[in-house]
Amino acid sequence: MAKLNLTIPNLKLNDGTPIPMLGYGTGTAWYKTGEESKIDQSIIDAVKMAIKLGYTHLDGAEMYKTEQELGTGIKESGAAREKLFVTTKVDNDNIHDIEGALKTSLKKLQLDYVDLYLIHQPWFAQSDEDIQTAWAQMEAIQAKGLAKSIGVSNYTPAHLNALLKTAKVVPACNQIEFHPYLQRTELLALHKQHGIATTAYGPLTAATKAAPGPLDDYFAALQKKYAVSAGEISLRWCIDQDVVPITTSSKEQRLSDYLRVATFKLTPKEVKEINEIGQKKHFRGFWQKKFDDNDRI
């Protein structure tokens, strides 16, 4: 399949770095439950396929155990390093030695630096001080040039407010579960207040895991209007709100289709309609044990 001549828009992070507004993730479907050292060729092939199709934003994590495959896929793709935006994340096990964790990740990725490094989750913290200490380590690795931008993932307003009390560098982004059935309005308002970008995992949830739901009929109407899938509507809904969606697939046609988000825009009225209908259902696909059933933060 030939690469589509579509340009994914960029969002400028608060440190001036441009981030492509559609990312290819190596978690979820690719997440390894077995030995990390056992190389999965299908992940390498998928990364190469995504790059060939035109994905330049590649999202990984220590927790996924797929950094070796991501690095090999990048190397074998032949893509120029400066044309790619590579993210990875530190897991709780290494939160007390973030520099060591990042250096290990860079070795697996076969890279000298990552474009974005995130603290994967805040659940390690027993106090505000723990959150602040970890963030000071993140600021140190950025100062050394090991990561161009630094941010967090799965942080709630309480976690962010604790971090911001002592931060010298405001996080560039917070990667969270975000879709029409989990809109996180309080959290996104805090992001906007401090210039923190939102990146979204699970952006297709309303059209996949959480279906059937109140949005089904409206998605069907928009699919007909724009001649795209419900998944593409979901991705565009994020982009039209300056949210960067991270998605994944092993299917070349589906990955190619997702790039069609660059060919259309939802109207402000359509975005508002999705927001309003989406609020009729609450669904959280990840970290359910950390939240009350009706907790929308």
PDB file of C-alpha atoms in Angstrom, residues 8 19 45 109 129 195 197 235 257 274:
ATOM      1  CA  ILE A   8      -1.043  15.250  10.071  1.00  0.00           C
ATOM      2  CA  ILE A  19       3.962  17.195  18.411  1.00  0.00           C
ATOM      3  CA  ASP A  45       6.811  -5.117  11.290  1.00  0.00           C
ATOM      4  CA  LEU A 109      15.236   2.076  21.571  1.00  0.00           C
ATOM      5  CA  GLU A 129       6.488  15.246  48.202  1.00  0.00           C
ATOM      6  CA  GLY A 195      -0.660  25.260  28.994  1.00  0.00           C
ATOM      7  CA  ALA A 197      -1.284  19.546  26.271  1.00  0.00           C
ATOM      8  CA  LEU A 235      -9.988  10.653  16.324  1.00  0.00           C
ATOM      9  CA  ASP A 257      -7.820   4.840   7.007  1.00  0.00           C
ATOM     10  CA  ILE A 274     -20.768  14.651  20.499  1.00  0.00           C
TER      11      ILE A 274
END
